[in-house]
C-alpha positions as a printed NumPy array, in Angstrom:
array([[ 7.505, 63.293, 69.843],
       [ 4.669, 64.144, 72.297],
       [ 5.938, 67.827, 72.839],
       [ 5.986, 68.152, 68.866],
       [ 2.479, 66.402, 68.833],
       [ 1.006, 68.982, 71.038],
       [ 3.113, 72.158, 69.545],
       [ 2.168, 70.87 , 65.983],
       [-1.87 , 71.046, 66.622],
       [-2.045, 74.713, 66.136],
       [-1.526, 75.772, 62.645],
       [ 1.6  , 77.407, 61.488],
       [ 1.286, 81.023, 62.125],
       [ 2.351, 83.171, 58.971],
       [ 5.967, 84.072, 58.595],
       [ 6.524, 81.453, 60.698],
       [ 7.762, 78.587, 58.273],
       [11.629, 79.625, 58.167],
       [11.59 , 79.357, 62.222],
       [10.093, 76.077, 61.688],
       [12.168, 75.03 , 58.622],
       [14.929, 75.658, 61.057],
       [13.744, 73.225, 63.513],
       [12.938, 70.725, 61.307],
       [16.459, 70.888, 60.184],
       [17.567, 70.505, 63.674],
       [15.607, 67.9  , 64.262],
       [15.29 , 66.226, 61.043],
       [17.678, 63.02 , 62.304],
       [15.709, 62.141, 65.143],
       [12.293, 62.916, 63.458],
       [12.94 , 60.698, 60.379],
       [14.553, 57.537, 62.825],
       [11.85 , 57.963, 64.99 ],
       [ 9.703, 55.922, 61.74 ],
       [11.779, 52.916, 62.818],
       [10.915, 53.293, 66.617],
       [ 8.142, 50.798, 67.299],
       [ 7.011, 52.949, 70.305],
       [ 6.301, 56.218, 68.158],
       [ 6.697, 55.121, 64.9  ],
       [ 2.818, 55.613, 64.415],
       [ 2.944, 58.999, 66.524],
       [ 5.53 , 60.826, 63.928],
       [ 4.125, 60.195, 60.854],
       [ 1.423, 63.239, 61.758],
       [ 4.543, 65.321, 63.183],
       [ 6.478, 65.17 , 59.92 ],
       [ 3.044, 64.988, 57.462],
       [ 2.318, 68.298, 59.07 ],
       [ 5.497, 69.944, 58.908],
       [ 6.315, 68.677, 55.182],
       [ 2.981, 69.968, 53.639],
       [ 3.18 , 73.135, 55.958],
       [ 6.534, 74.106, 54.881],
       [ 5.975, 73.152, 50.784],
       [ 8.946, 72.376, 48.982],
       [11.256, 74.052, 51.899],
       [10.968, 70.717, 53.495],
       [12.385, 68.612, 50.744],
       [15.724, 69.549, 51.518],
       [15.336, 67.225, 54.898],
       [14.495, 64.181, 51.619],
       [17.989, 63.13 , 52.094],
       [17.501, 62.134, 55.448],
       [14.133, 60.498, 54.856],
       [15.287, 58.487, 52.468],
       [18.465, 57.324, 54.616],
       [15.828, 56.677, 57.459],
       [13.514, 54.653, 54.46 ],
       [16.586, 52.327, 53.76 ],
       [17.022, 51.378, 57.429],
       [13.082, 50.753, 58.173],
       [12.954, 48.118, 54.998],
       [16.325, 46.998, 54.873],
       [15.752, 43.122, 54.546],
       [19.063, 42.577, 56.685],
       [17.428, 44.182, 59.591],
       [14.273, 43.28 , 61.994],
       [12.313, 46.62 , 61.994],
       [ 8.855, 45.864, 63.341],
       [ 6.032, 45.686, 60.723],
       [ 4.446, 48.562, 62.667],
       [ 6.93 , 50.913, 61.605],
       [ 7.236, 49.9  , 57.917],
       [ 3.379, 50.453, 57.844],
       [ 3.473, 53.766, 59.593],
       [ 6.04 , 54.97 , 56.817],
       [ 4.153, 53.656, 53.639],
       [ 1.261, 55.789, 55.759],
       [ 3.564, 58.805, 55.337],
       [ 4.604, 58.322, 51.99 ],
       [ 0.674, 57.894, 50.757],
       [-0.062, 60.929, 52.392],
       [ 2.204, 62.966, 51.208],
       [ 2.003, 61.499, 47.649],
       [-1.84 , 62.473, 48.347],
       [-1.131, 66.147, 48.935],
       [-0.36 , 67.201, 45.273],
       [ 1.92 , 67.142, 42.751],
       [ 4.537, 68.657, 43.878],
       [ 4.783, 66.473, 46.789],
       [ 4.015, 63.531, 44.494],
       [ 6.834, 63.802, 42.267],
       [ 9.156, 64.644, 45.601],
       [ 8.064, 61.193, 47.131],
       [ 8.466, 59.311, 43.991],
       [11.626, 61.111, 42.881],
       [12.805, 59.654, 46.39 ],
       [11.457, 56.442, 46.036],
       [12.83 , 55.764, 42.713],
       [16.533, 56.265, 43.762],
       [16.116, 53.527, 46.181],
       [14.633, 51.123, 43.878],
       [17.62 , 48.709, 43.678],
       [18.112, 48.801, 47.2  ],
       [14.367, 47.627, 48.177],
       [14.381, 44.441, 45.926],
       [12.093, 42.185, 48.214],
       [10.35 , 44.719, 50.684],
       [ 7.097, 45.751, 51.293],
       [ 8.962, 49.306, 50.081],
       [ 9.472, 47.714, 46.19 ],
       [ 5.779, 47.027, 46.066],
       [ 4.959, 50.743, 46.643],
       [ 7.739, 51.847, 44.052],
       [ 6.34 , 49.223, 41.376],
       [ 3.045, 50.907, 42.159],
       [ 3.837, 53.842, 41.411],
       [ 6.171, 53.072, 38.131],
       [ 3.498, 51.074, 36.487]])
C-alpha cells in the first residue's frame, strides 16, 4: 500500500490510464480487501479514490470486487474493526462526491446490496441515499 501511496502522488501521465487500468485489475483483490485491514484500511482509501476518479468509468469494471470486499467489511456475522467500516463509507462519500457518473456507479452498487446490509452502519448510507 505504501509503494502505491508514493507511486500514486504524481498525477497520471496522459495515455497512461490503460497501463494503469491494467494494474488496477491486477491488483484490484488485494486493493479492495485491504478496506478490511485495520492496519491500512485508512491508507487505501486515497490509493483506490485516486485511481477510480483518474481512470473514469474504466475503473467500474473492478465494482464487482468492491462490492464483494463491501459485504465482508459490514457483514454483521463478522468482527471487522470500526476503523475500516469508516474508512470505506470515506471512500464511498468521496467518490459519490466526484460527479455523477461516479454517483450513480456508487449507488448503483450500493443498492444491490441493500438486503444484505439490513442492520449495518452500510444500510444507513444506502437509506441515505434512497430517500
Amino acid at each position: 500500500v505504501y509503494i502505491l501511496e508514493s507511486i500514486l502522488e504524481s498525477p497520471f501521465e496522459q495515455g497512461d490510464e490503460e497501463r494503469w487500468l491494467s494494474v488496477l485489475t491486477e491488483l484490484e483483490l488485494h486493493v479492495y480487501v485491504a478496506l478490511a485491514d485495520d492496519e491500512i484500511c485508512k491508507n487505501i482509501v486515497d490509493v483506490l479514490y485516486k485511481w477510480i476518479t483518474n481512470l473514469d468509468d474504466q475503473a467500474f469494471s473492478t465494482f464487482e470486487t468492491f462490492k464483494k470486499s463491501l459485504k465482508l467489511i459490514y457483514n454483521p456475522q463478522q468482527q471487522t474493526p470500526p476503523d475500516c467500516q469508516d474508512a470505506a463509507l470515506v471512500l464511498l462519500n468521496r467518490l459519490r462526491e466526484s460527479g455523477d457518473k461516479f454517483r450513480v456507479a456508487v449507488d448503483e452498487m450500493l443498492f444491490s446490496l441493500k438486503s444484505e446490509m439490513q442492520g449495518t452502519m452500510l444500510e444507513t448510507l444506502i437509506n441515505n441515499i434512497s430517500g
